[in-house]
Coordinates of C-alpha atoms and ligand atoms in Angstrom, one line a residue:
M1 CA 17.8 15.4 12.4
C2 CA 21.1 17.0 13.1
G3 CA 21.4 20.1 15.4
I4 CA 22.9 23.4 14.6
V5 CA 24.0 26.1 17.1
G6 CA 25.6 29.5 16.3
Y7 CA 26.7 32.5 18.3
I8 CA 28.0 36.0 17.8
G9 CA 28.5 38.4 20.7
H10 CA 30.9 39.2 23.5
R11 CA 31.2 35.8 25.1
D12 CA 33.3 32.7 24.2
A13 CA 31.4 31.3 21.2
A14 CA 32.8 27.7 21.6
V15 CA 31.4 27.5 25.2
I16 CA 27.9 28.6 24.2
V17 CA 27.8 26.5 21.0
V18 CA 28.9 23.3 22.8
D19 CA 26.4 24.0 25.6
G20 CA 23.6 24.5 23.0
L21 CA 24.7 21.3 21.2
R22 CA 24.4 19.4 24.5
R23 CA 20.7 20.4 24.6
L24 CA 20.2 19.4 20.9
E25 CA 22.1 16.1 21.1
Y26 CA 18.7 14.3 20.9
R27 CA 18.7 15.4 17.2
G28 CA 21.7 13.2 16.3
Y29 CA 24.8 11.9 18.0
D30 CA 27.0 10.4 15.3
S31 CA 29.6 13.1 15.5
A32 CA 29.9 16.7 16.6
G33 CA 32.0 19.7 15.7
V34 CA 32.5 23.4 16.3
A35 CA 34.2 26.2 14.3
V36 CA 35.2 29.6 15.8
L37 CA 36.5 32.7 14.1
N38 CA 39.3 34.5 15.9
G39 CA 42.6 36.3 15.2
H40 CA 44.0 33.1 13.8
G41 CA 41.2 32.7 11.2
I42 CA 38.6 30.0 11.5
E43 CA 39.6 27.1 13.8
V44 CA 37.7 23.9 13.6
R45 CA 37.4 20.9 16.0
R46 CA 35.4 17.9 15.0
E47 CA 35.1 14.4 16.4
A48 CA 33.2 11.2 15.6
G49 CA 30.9 9.9 18.3
K50 CA 28.9 11.7 20.9
L51 CA 29.4 15.3 22.0
A52 CA 31.5 14.1 25.0
Q53 CA 34.3 13.2 22.4
L54 CA 34.3 16.7 21.1
E55 CA 34.3 18.2 24.6
S56 CA 37.4 16.1 25.4
L57 CA 39.1 17.3 22.3
L58 CA 38.3 20.9 23.2
V59 CA 39.9 20.4 26.6
Q60 CA 43.1 19.2 24.9
S61 CA 42.9 21.7 22.2
P62 CA 40.7 24.7 23.1
I63 CA 39.5 27.4 20.7
G64 CA 38.2 30.8 21.6
G65 CA 36.5 33.7 19.8
P66 CA 33.3 35.7 19.7
L67 CA 31.8 34.1 16.5
G68 CA 31.2 30.4 16.2
I69 CA 29.0 27.7 14.8
G70 CA 28.6 24.0 15.6
H71 CA 26.8 20.8 14.7
T72 CA 25.7 17.5 16.1
R73 CA 25.2 14.9 13.3
W74 CA 22.7 12.2 12.4
A75 CA 24.4 10.5 9.5
T76 CA 22.8 10.5 6.1
H77 CA 25.6 10.6 3.5
G78 CA 28.7 8.7 4.7
P79 CA 29.5 6.8 7.9
P80 CA 29.8 8.5 11.3
V81 CA 33.6 9.1 11.1
Q82 CA 35.6 12.3 11.8
R83 CA 36.0 13.2 8.1
N84 CA 32.2 13.4 7.7
A85 CA 31.7 15.5 10.9
H86 CA 30.6 19.1 10.4
P87 CA 31.6 21.9 10.1
H88 CA 33.0 21.4 6.5
S89 CA 35.6 23.8 5.2
S90 CA 36.4 25.4 1.9
P91 CA 39.7 24.5 0.4
D92 CA 41.4 27.7 1.7
A93 CA 39.7 27.3 5.1
Q94 CA 38.2 30.7 4.6
M95 CA 34.7 29.6 5.2
V96 CA 32.9 26.8 7.0
V97 CA 29.4 25.4 6.7
V98 CA 27.1 23.3 8.9
Q99 CA 23.9 21.8 7.5
N100 CA 20.8 20.1 8.6
G101 CA 18.9 18.3 5.8
I102 CA 19.7 16.7 2.5
V103 CA 21.1 18.1 -0.8
E104 CA 19.2 15.9 -3.2
N105 CA 21.2 16.9 -6.3
F106 CA 24.6 16.6 -4.5
Q107 CA 26.0 14.1 -7.1
P108 CA 25.7 16.4 -10.1
L109 CA 26.9 19.3 -8.0
R110 CA 29.9 17.3 -6.7
R111 CA 30.9 16.4 -10.3
L112 CA 30.5 20.0 -11.4
L113 CA 32.7 21.2 -8.5
Q114 CA 35.2 18.5 -9.2
D115 CA 35.4 19.8 -12.8
R116 CA 36.2 23.2 -11.3
G117 CA 39.1 21.7 -9.4
Y118 CA 37.5 21.2 -5.9
V119 CA 38.8 18.2 -4.0
F120 CA 36.4 16.4 -1.7
H121 CA 37.5 15.2 1.7
S122 CA 34.3 13.7 3.0
D123 CA 31.4 11.6 1.8
T124 CA 28.8 14.2 2.8
D125 CA 26.4 16.2 0.7
T126 CA 27.3 19.2 2.9
E127 CA 30.7 19.5 1.5
V128 CA 29.2 20.5 -1.9
I129 CA 27.5 23.4 -0.2
V130 CA 30.7 24.9 1.2
H131 CA 32.5 24.5 -2.1
L132 CA 29.6 25.9 -4.0
I133 CA 29.5 29.0 -1.8
H134 CA 33.3 29.3 -2.1
S135 CA 33.0 29.0 -5.9
H136 CA 30.4 31.8 -6.2
Y137 CA 32.4 33.9 -3.7
H138 CA 35.4 33.9 -6.0
N139 CA 33.5 34.2 -9.2
G140 CA 34.0 37.9 -10.2
S141 CA 35.9 40.7 -8.7
E142 CA 33.6 41.6 -5.8
R143 CA 33.7 39.1 -2.9
D144 CA 30.3 39.2 -1.3
L145 CA 29.3 36.4 1.1
I146 CA 25.6 37.2 1.1
H147 CA 25.5 37.1 -2.7
A148 CA 27.5 33.8 -2.8
V149 CA 25.2 32.1 -0.2
R150 CA 22.2 33.2 -2.1
A151 CA 23.6 32.0 -5.5
A152 CA 24.5 28.7 -4.0
A153 CA 21.1 28.3 -2.3
A154 CA 19.5 28.8 -5.7
E155 CA 21.3 25.7 -7.0
L156 CA 20.5 23.4 -4.1
E157 CA 17.6 20.9 -4.3
G158 CA 16.0 19.4 -1.2
P159 CA 15.4 20.6 2.3
S160 CA 18.4 22.2 4.1
A161 CA 19.1 24.6 7.0
I162 CA 22.6 26.0 6.4
G163 CA 24.8 28.0 8.6
V164 CA 27.9 29.8 7.2
I165 CA 30.8 31.8 8.7
C166 CA 33.5 33.4 6.6
Q167 CA 37.0 34.7 7.6
D168 CA 36.6 37.9 5.6
D169 CA 33.3 38.6 7.2
P170 CA 34.1 38.4 11.0
E171 CA 31.0 40.3 12.1
R172 CA 28.3 38.2 10.5
L173 CA 26.9 34.7 10.7
V174 CA 24.6 33.7 7.8
V175 CA 21.8 31.1 7.9
V176 CA 19.4 30.0 5.2
R177 CA 16.3 27.8 5.4
L178 CA 15.3 25.8 2.3
G179 CA 12.2 23.7 2.8
N180 CA 11.3 21.6 5.8
A181 CA 14.7 20.8 7.1
G182 CA 13.9 21.3 10.8
G183 CA 13.6 24.5 12.7
V184 CA 15.9 27.6 12.5
V185 CA 15.5 29.6 15.7
I186 CA 17.2 33.0 16.1
G187 CA 17.6 34.2 19.7
H188 CA 18.1 37.8 20.7
G189 CA 20.3 38.9 23.7
E190 CA 22.0 42.1 24.7
G191 CA 24.9 42.7 22.3
E192 CA 24.7 39.0 21.2
T193 CA 22.6 36.9 18.8
F194 CA 22.1 33.2 18.8
L195 CA 21.1 30.5 16.3
A196 CA 19.8 27.0 17.0
S197 CA 17.7 24.2 15.4
D198 CA 15.4 24.2 18.4
I199 CA 14.3 26.3 21.4
P200 CA 15.9 24.3 24.3
A201 CA 19.4 25.1 23.1
L202 CA 18.8 28.8 23.7
L203 CA 16.7 28.8 26.9
P204 CA 19.5 29.6 29.3
Y205 CA 20.4 32.7 27.3
T206 CA 17.3 34.3 25.9
R207 CA 13.5 33.9 25.6
R208 CA 13.1 36.3 22.7
M209 CA 13.1 34.2 19.6
Q210 CA 12.3 34.3 15.9
F211 CA 11.5 31.3 13.6
L212 CA 12.9 31.5 10.1
E213 CA 10.5 30.6 7.4
N214 CA 11.1 28.5 4.3
R215 CA 13.4 30.3 1.7
Q216 CA 14.5 33.0 4.0
M217 CA 18.0 34.1 4.9
A218 CA 19.1 35.7 8.2
I219 CA 22.2 37.7 8.7
L220 CA 23.1 37.6 12.4
S221 CA 25.4 40.2 14.0
R222 CA 26.0 41.1 17.6
D223 CA 23.4 43.9 17.3
G224 CA 20.6 41.7 15.9
V225 CA 19.4 40.2 12.7
E226 CA 18.4 41.2 9.2
I227 CA 16.0 38.8 7.4
F228 CA 15.6 38.6 3.6
D229 CA 13.9 36.3 1.2
L230 CA 16.2 34.6 -1.4
D231 CA 15.5 37.4 -3.9
G232 CA 17.0 39.9 -1.4
N233 CA 13.7 41.5 -0.2
A234 CA 13.6 42.4 3.5
C235 CA 11.2 40.3 5.6
D236 CA 9.5 41.0 8.9
L237 CA 9.5 38.1 11.3
P238 CA 7.6 38.4 14.6
V239 CA 9.6 38.0 17.8
T240 CA 8.0 35.4 20.2
E241 CA 8.5 35.4 23.9
I242 CA 9.0 31.8 25.0
S243 CA 7.6 31.0 28.4
W244 CA 9.3 27.6 28.9
D245 CA 11.4 27.3 32.0
A246 CA 15.1 26.7 31.4
D247 CA 15.0 23.9 33.9
A248 CA 12.4 22.1 31.7
A249 CA 15.3 21.2 29.4
E250 CA 17.5 19.8 32.1
K251 CA 17.5 16.3 33.6
G252 CA 17.6 17.5 37.2
E253 CA 17.4 14.7 39.7
Y254 CA 16.6 12.0 37.1
A255 CA 19.0 9.6 35.4
H256 CA 17.5 10.1 32.0
F257 CA 15.3 12.6 30.2
M258 CA 12.9 9.8 29.4
Q259 CA 12.5 9.0 33.1
K260 CA 12.0 12.7 33.9
E261 CA 9.4 13.1 31.2
I262 CA 7.5 10.0 32.3
F263 CA 7.3 11.4 35.8
E264 CA 6.3 14.8 34.6
Q265 CA 3.1 13.6 33.1
A266 CA 0.7 14.6 35.8
E267 CA 1.9 18.3 35.5
S268 CA 2.0 18.2 31.7
I269 CA -1.6 16.9 31.5
Q270 CA -2.7 19.6 34.0
R271 CA -1.2 22.2 31.7
T272 CA -2.9 20.7 28.7
L273 CA -6.3 21.0 30.4
A274 CA -5.7 24.5 31.8
H275 CA -8.0 27.2 30.6
R276 CA -9.7 25.0 28.1
I277 CA -12.6 23.7 30.2
D278 CA -15.3 25.9 31.7
F279 CA -16.2 23.7 34.7
D280 CA -19.2 25.9 35.7
H281 CA -20.9 25.3 32.3
Y282 CA -19.3 22.0 31.4
R283 CA -17.9 23.4 28.1
V284 CA -14.7 22.9 26.3
D285 CA -13.3 25.7 24.2
L286 CA -10.3 25.5 21.8
P287 CA -9.9 29.1 20.5
E288 CA -6.5 28.5 18.8
L289 CA -8.2 25.8 16.7
N290 CA -9.9 28.5 14.7
L291 CA -12.8 26.2 13.9
S292 CA -16.1 27.9 14.4
V293 CA -19.1 26.0 15.8
D294 CA -20.8 26.2 12.4
A295 CA -17.7 24.8 10.7
A296 CA -17.4 22.0 13.3
R297 CA -21.1 21.2 12.7
A298 CA -20.6 21.1 8.9
L299 CA -17.6 18.8 9.0
R300 CA -18.0 15.6 7.0
K301 CA -14.7 13.9 7.5
L302 CA -11.5 14.2 9.5
T303 CA -8.2 12.8 8.4
I304 CA -5.4 12.5 11.0
V305 CA -1.8 12.3 9.7
A306 CA 1.2 11.6 11.9
C307 CA 4.2 9.3 12.3
G308 CA 5.4 6.9 15.0
T309 CA 4.0 7.5 18.5
S310 CA 1.9 10.5 17.2
Y311 CA 0.3 8.1 14.7
Y312 CA -0.8 5.8 17.5
A313 CA -2.2 8.8 19.3
G314 CA -4.2 9.4 16.1
L315 CA -5.6 5.9 16.3
V316 CA -6.9 6.6 19.8
G317 CA -8.3 9.9 18.4
K318 CA -10.3 8.1 15.7
F319 CA -11.9 6.0 18.4
L320 CA -12.7 9.1 20.5
I321 CA -13.9 11.4 17.8
E322 CA -16.0 8.8 16.0
H323 CA -17.6 7.8 19.3
L324 CA -18.3 11.3 20.6
A325 CA -18.8 13.5 17.5
R326 CA -20.1 10.9 15.0
L327 CA -17.6 12.2 12.5
P328 CA -15.9 9.7 10.2
V329 CA -12.1 9.7 10.9
E330 CA -9.3 8.2 8.8
V331 CA -5.8 7.9 10.2
D332 CA -2.9 7.8 7.9
Y333 CA 0.8 7.5 8.2
A334 CA 2.0 10.9 7.1
S335 CA 4.9 9.1 5.3
E336 CA 2.4 7.3 3.1
Y337 CA -0.2 9.9 2.7
R338 CA 1.3 12.0 -0.1
Y339 CA 2.2 8.9 -2.1
R340 CA -1.3 7.7 -2.6
S341 CA -3.2 10.7 -4.1
P342 CA -5.6 11.2 -1.3
V343 CA -9.2 12.2 -2.2
F344 CA -10.4 15.5 -0.7
G345 CA -14.0 16.7 -0.5
Q346 CA -15.8 19.7 0.8
D347 CA -16.1 20.3 4.6
E348 CA -13.1 18.1 5.5
M349 CA -10.4 18.7 7.9
V350 CA -6.8 17.4 8.1
L351 CA -5.3 17.1 11.5
A352 CA -1.6 16.6 12.0
I353 CA -0.2 15.3 15.3
T354 CA 3.4 16.0 15.9
Q355 CA 5.5 16.6 19.0
S356 CA 8.3 18.4 17.2
G357 CA 6.1 20.2 14.6
E358 CA 9.1 19.5 12.3
T359 CA 8.7 15.9 11.1
V360 CA 9.3 16.2 7.4
D361 CA 6.6 13.6 6.3
T362 CA 4.0 15.2 8.5
L363 CA 4.8 18.6 7.1
A364 CA 4.5 17.3 3.6
A365 CA 1.1 15.7 4.4
I366 CA -0.1 19.1 5.7
E367 CA 1.2 20.8 2.5
E368 CA -0.7 18.3 0.4
A369 CA -3.9 19.1 2.2
R370 CA -3.3 22.9 2.0
D371 CA -2.7 22.6 -1.7
F372 CA -6.2 21.3 -2.0
G373 CA -7.6 24.1 0.1
V374 CA -8.6 21.8 3.0
F375 CA -8.8 23.2 6.5
T376 CA -5.6 22.0 8.4
A377 CA -4.9 21.9 12.1
A378 CA -2.1 20.5 14.2
I379 CA -1.9 19.0 17.7
V380 CA 1.6 20.1 18.4
N381 CA 4.0 20.5 21.3
A382 CA 6.9 22.7 20.0
V383 CA 6.0 26.3 20.2
G384 CA 6.8 28.2 16.9
S385 CA 7.4 25.0 15.0
Q386 CA 6.6 24.8 11.3
A387 CA 3.4 22.7 11.8
A388 CA 2.1 25.3 14.3
R389 CA 2.9 28.1 11.9
V390 CA 1.5 26.7 8.6
C391 CA -1.8 25.2 9.8
D392 CA -5.0 27.1 10.0
G393 CA -5.5 26.0 13.6
V394 CA -3.5 24.5 16.4
I395 CA -4.1 22.7 19.7
Y396 CA -0.9 22.8 21.7
M397 CA 0.0 19.8 23.9
H398 CA 1.7 22.1 26.5
A399 CA 3.9 19.2 27.5
G400 CA 7.0 21.3 27.8
P401 CA 10.2 20.4 26.0
E402 CA 10.5 16.6 25.3
I403 CA 14.1 15.7 24.9
G404 CA 14.2 11.9 25.3
V405 CA 14.0 10.3 21.9
A406 CA 11.3 7.9 23.1
S407 CA 8.1 10.0 23.2
T408 CA 6.1 9.8 26.4
K409 CA 4.5 12.9 27.8
A410 CA 3.8 14.1 24.2
F411 CA 1.7 10.9 23.7
T412 CA -0.4 11.4 26.8
T413 CA -0.9 15.1 26.3
S414 CA -1.9 14.5 22.7
L415 CA -4.5 12.0 23.9
V416 CA -5.9 14.6 26.2
D417 CA -6.0 17.1 23.4
M418 CA -7.8 14.6 21.3
A419 CA -10.4 14.1 24.1
L420 CA -10.9 17.8 24.3
L421 CA -11.3 18.0 20.5
G422 CA -13.8 15.1 20.6
I423 CA -15.8 16.9 23.2
Y424 CA -15.6 20.3 21.4
L425 CA -16.8 18.7 18.1
A426 CA -19.5 16.8 19.9
Q427 CA -20.8 20.0 21.6
A428 CA -21.0 21.7 18.3
R429 CA -22.7 18.7 16.5
G430 CA -25.0 17.8 19.4
T431 CA -23.9 14.2 19.3
M432 CA -23.1 13.6 23.0
T433 CA -25.5 13.0 25.9
A434 CA -25.4 15.3 28.8
E435 CA -24.5 12.4 31.0
T436 CA -21.4 11.4 28.9
H437 CA -20.4 15.1 28.6
H438 CA -20.5 15.7 32.4
A439 CA -18.8 12.3 33.1
L440 CA -15.9 13.0 30.7
I441 CA -15.3 16.5 31.9
D442 CA -15.3 15.4 35.6
E443 CA -12.9 12.5 34.7
L444 CA -10.6 14.9 32.8
A445 CA -10.4 17.1 35.9
H446 CA -9.4 14.1 38.0
L447 CA -6.9 12.7 35.4
P448 CA -3.7 14.6 36.7
G449 CA -4.4 13.3 40.2
L450 CA -4.8 9.7 39.0
V451 CA -1.6 9.9 37.0
A452 CA 0.3 11.4 39.9
R453 CA -0.8 8.6 42.2
L454 CA 0.0 5.9 39.6
L455 CA 3.5 7.4 39.2
A456 CA 4.1 7.8 42.9
D457 CA 3.1 4.2 43.6
A458 CA 5.4 3.0 40.8
R459 CA 8.3 4.9 42.1
Q460 CA 7.8 3.7 45.7
S461 CA 7.3 0.1 44.8
G462 CA 10.3 -0.5 42.5
H463 CA 7.9 -2.9 40.7
Y464 CA 9.1 -2.1 37.2
A465 CA 12.7 -2.6 38.0
D466 CA 11.8 -6.0 39.4
L467 CA 9.8 -6.8 36.2
A468 CA 12.8 -5.8 34.1
A469 CA 15.0 -8.1 36.1
R470 CA 12.5 -11.0 35.5
Y471 CA 11.8 -10.4 31.8
G472 CA 14.5 -8.1 30.5
E473 CA 16.6 -10.9 28.9
R474 CA 13.7 -12.1 26.7
H475 CA 14.2 -11.7 22.9
N476 CA 10.6 -11.2 21.9
F477 CA 7.4 -9.6 23.4
L478 CA 3.8 -9.5 22.2
Y479 CA 1.6 -6.6 23.1
L480 CA -2.2 -7.0 22.9
G481 CA -5.0 -4.5 23.3
R482 CA -8.6 -4.1 22.0
G483 CA -10.9 -1.3 21.2
I484 CA -9.5 2.1 22.3
N485 CA -6.6 0.4 24.0
Y486 CA -5.4 -1.4 20.9
P487 CA -3.2 1.6 19.9
V488 CA -1.8 1.5 23.4
A489 CA -0.5 -2.0 22.8
L490 CA 1.2 -0.7 19.6
E491 CA 2.7 2.2 21.5
G492 CA 3.9 -0.1 24.3
A493 CA 5.7 -2.4 21.7
L494 CA 7.3 0.7 20.0
K495 CA 8.6 2.0 23.3
L496 CA 10.2 -1.4 24.1
K497 CA 11.8 -1.9 20.7
E498 CA 13.2 1.6 20.3
I499 CA 15.1 1.9 23.5
S500 CA 15.9 -1.8 24.5
Y501 CA 16.2 -3.2 21.0
I502 CA 14.0 -6.2 21.9
H503 CA 11.7 -7.3 19.1
A504 CA 8.1 -6.5 20.2
E505 CA 4.9 -6.7 18.2
G506 CA 1.7 -4.9 19.0
Y507 CA -1.5 -6.7 17.8
P508 CA -5.3 -6.2 18.2
A509 CA -6.2 -8.9 20.6
G510 CA -9.0 -10.2 18.4
E511 CA -6.5 -11.0 15.6
M512 CA -4.5 -13.4 17.8
K513 CA -6.3 -16.5 16.6
H514 CA -5.7 -15.4 13.0
G515 CA -2.0 -16.2 13.2
P516 CA 0.1 -14.6 16.0
I517 CA -1.0 -17.1 18.6
A518 CA 1.4 -19.6 17.0
L519 CA 4.2 -17.5 18.5
I520 CA 3.2 -18.2 22.1
D521 CA 5.4 -20.4 24.2
E522 CA 7.1 -20.2 27.5
R523 CA 9.8 -17.9 26.1
M524 CA 7.4 -15.2 24.7
P525 CA 5.9 -12.9 27.3
T526 CA 2.6 -11.3 26.3
V527 CA 1.7 -7.8 27.6
V528 CA -2.1 -7.3 27.7
V529 CA -3.9 -4.1 28.2
A530 CA -7.1 -5.1 30.1
P531 CA -8.9 -2.4 32.1
R532 CA -12.5 -3.1 33.0
N533 CA -14.3 -1.8 30.0
S534 CA -16.6 -2.8 27.1
V535 CA -14.1 -5.5 25.9
Y536 CA -12.9 -6.7 29.3
D537 CA -14.3 -10.2 28.9
K538 CA -12.7 -10.6 25.6
M539 CA -9.3 -9.6 27.0
V540 CA -9.8 -12.0 29.9
S541 CA -10.3 -14.9 27.5
Q542 CA -7.2 -13.8 25.6
I543 CA -5.2 -14.0 28.8
E544 CA -6.6 -17.5 29.4
Q545 CA -5.6 -18.6 25.9
V546 CA -2.0 -17.3 26.4
K547 CA -1.8 -19.1 29.8
A548 CA -3.1 -22.3 28.3
R549 CA -0.1 -22.3 26.0
N550 CA 2.4 -21.7 28.8
G551 CA 3.0 -18.1 27.9
A552 CA 3.8 -15.5 30.6
V553 CA 1.2 -12.7 30.9
L554 CA 2.0 -9.2 32.1
A555 CA -1.4 -7.4 32.5
V556 CA -2.1 -3.7 32.6
A557 CA -5.2 -4.0 34.7
E558 CA -7.1 -2.2 37.4
E559 CA -5.3 -2.4 40.8
D560 CA -8.2 -4.1 42.5
D561 CA -8.9 -6.7 39.7
A562 CA -8.5 -9.8 41.8
Y563 CA -9.3 -12.1 38.9
I564 CA -6.5 -10.9 36.6
R565 CA -4.1 -10.6 39.6
A566 CA -4.6 -14.3 40.2
V567 CA -4.3 -15.5 36.6
A568 CA -1.6 -13.2 35.2
D569 CA 2.1 -13.6 36.0
A570 CA 2.4 -9.9 36.8
I571 CA 0.0 -7.0 37.1
L572 CA 0.9 -3.5 35.9
P573 CA -1.7 -1.6 38.0
I574 CA -3.8 1.3 36.8
P575 CA -6.6 3.2 38.5
P576 CA -10.2 2.8 37.1
V577 CA -11.0 5.6 34.7
H578 CA -13.6 6.4 32.0
E579 CA -13.1 4.0 29.0
L580 CA -12.5 6.9 26.6
L581 CA -9.7 8.3 28.8
S582 CA -8.2 4.9 29.8
P583 CA -5.4 5.0 27.2
V584 CA -3.9 8.0 29.1
V585 CA -3.3 5.9 32.2
A586 CA -2.9 2.5 30.5
V587 CA 0.2 3.6 28.5
I588 CA 2.1 4.8 31.6
P589 CA 3.0 1.3 32.9
L590 CA 4.2 0.4 29.4
Q591 CA 6.5 3.4 29.4
L592 CA 7.8 2.5 32.8
L593 CA 8.4 -1.2 31.7
A594 CA 10.2 -0.2 28.6
Y595 CA 12.3 2.3 30.5
E596 CA 13.4 -0.2 33.2
V597 CA 14.1 -2.9 30.7
A598 CA 16.4 -0.6 28.7
V599 CA 18.2 0.4 32.0
H600 CA 18.5 -3.2 33.0
R601 CA 20.1 -4.0 29.6
G602 CA 22.5 -1.1 29.9
A603 CA 21.0 0.6 26.8
D604 CA 21.5 4.3 26.1
V605 CA 17.9 5.3 27.0
D606 CA 17.9 8.9 25.8
Q607 CA 20.0 8.3 22.7
P608 CA 19.0 4.9 21.2
R609 CA 21.0 3.7 18.3
N610 CA 20.1 4.9 14.8
L611 CA 17.4 7.2 16.0
A612 CA 17.0 11.0 16.4
K613 CA 14.2 12.9 18.0
S614 CA 13.1 15.0 15.0
V615 CA 12.9 13.2 11.7
T616 CA 13.6 16.0 9.3
V617 CA 14.8 13.9 6.4
E618 CA 12.9 11.3 4.3
Ligands
M6R701 O1 7.7 14.9 16.4 P1 6.7 13.9 15.9 O2 5.6 13.7 16.9 O3 6.2 14.3 14.6 O4 7.5 12.6 15.8 C1 7.0 11.4 15.2 C2 7.8 10.2 15.5 O5 9.1 10.4 14.9 C3 8.0 9.9 16.9 O6 6.8 9.8 17.6 C4 8.9 8.7 17.1 O7 8.1 7.5 16.7 C5 9.3 8.5 18.6 N1 10.7 8.2 18.6 C6 8.6 7.5 19.3 O8 9.0 7.3 20.6

């Protein structure tokens, strides 16, 4: 949460910083600000609201200079008003600070600094950081920014990524990473160096990037970067060449990132599959997972930890892996995992699923498992993210940058990763028939084509905009699924509520009669996920029961399913596909429905209220 961008070099820092913030606005959009160091000292512009407000301010009151730092905020301490916008300045305006994270001990630090005479102008925890650095800077005869930042960092509790510039130090930008506060990416150009919370901010400028580790400090200059730990020891950090295309982080012809990301799913699934299946021998290989065949065979339990959409992907994974590899799987909310003293045994594996690789609860769950010496792996999208770096093994989603706050292509690609993992484990454990093995691999090969056709038909028909016009003013929705598609119902409900603010509940269809059926009336539409599979008949009787109570039914069903077409009020068509892969296609109509309903209601699809893309605070 919150995005930071910094620049030092030969170009206009404010322009680059604001451009970078535009690509990070998905991390928070409560306020934005930029500070630039030039011949007049440090000049700051900050504004409440979205980045566009700051851009307007900069048009009226421009600032220029070769060193700058900026921030887009997701409010934690204090409302989203101008006085709480970053950067925050020291009393003499000699230094400014931007921060991503939380200072957990900010109250005692604030009192301590007030006793020293500091006056606070904001409600934020960040303001204590700038005053603390300032206080250390002026403590003693020698003014040393690096020493002051290090001394302040030693007093801060909680995860933070902090960027600092100082008027007396016009050739350096300092950044510190304390804990899991979201990424700190350093980009290398020719005679210029960049800083950002995430890769997309820097893609138009450089592909050579480094990822700062916990408790490291980087000193950026135009000629490069020096990296130290907080005791002052020099550190080596590998430089990674990022292969993502700069256009991948642009909306292009689409109205919203979410829409673009929905329509990219055929290509992203293709990339997820690439080089992982040997079609001549019907074998799946996952070398980056670092799990040998012997270790896979010996496994006794798998625990999946994740949040939000990634958690629902984990529920599908449980179904897939238990079915294929006969391995017991538990799925846990990462945000609950560490608060319930989990029990670990021998030959277990903990698998995190995370698009961003920076979700603080998911990282904490991984740490918990690592502390017990358990093998950890991550299904992750963001290259170089913390989850990818700390786990013993990784399975990349290869979805490309996902910018829309509502996760779409990361969900479908993590389902494909999970299918590959299920097959990989089943191969090692000898738990899958040759028939299932061949059928699944053949169907995986066809999946991108099926998804491409589903999306092309949806685009051409305008069907989802029509459905949004018919149902978009309803106040409540129920989503039902069963078996492997029960998590798809949960995901469909989450998509609708997070971007259109309509209350939606996902339920396992079999639980309806235990309570929720009381909700059904003519005002409550029910979305059912009903492909022809092992629980098809049960879903059909569910539809009948809703219809018998005058409820409207929107059914995700196979395009040629004449029975459901006749009985349901609307059909959301999908192609037939192997039951174990059906969630990949079944969720796409629900993404399209949520998207069109949000557009119909005039909601801000890519930046829904109160949310941010990466949840880096608890
Ligand atoms: O980056 P992660 O996959 O760890 O993020 C987990 C959730 O915060 C995320 O899936 C969230 O629920 C999305 N907004 C859902 O669309």
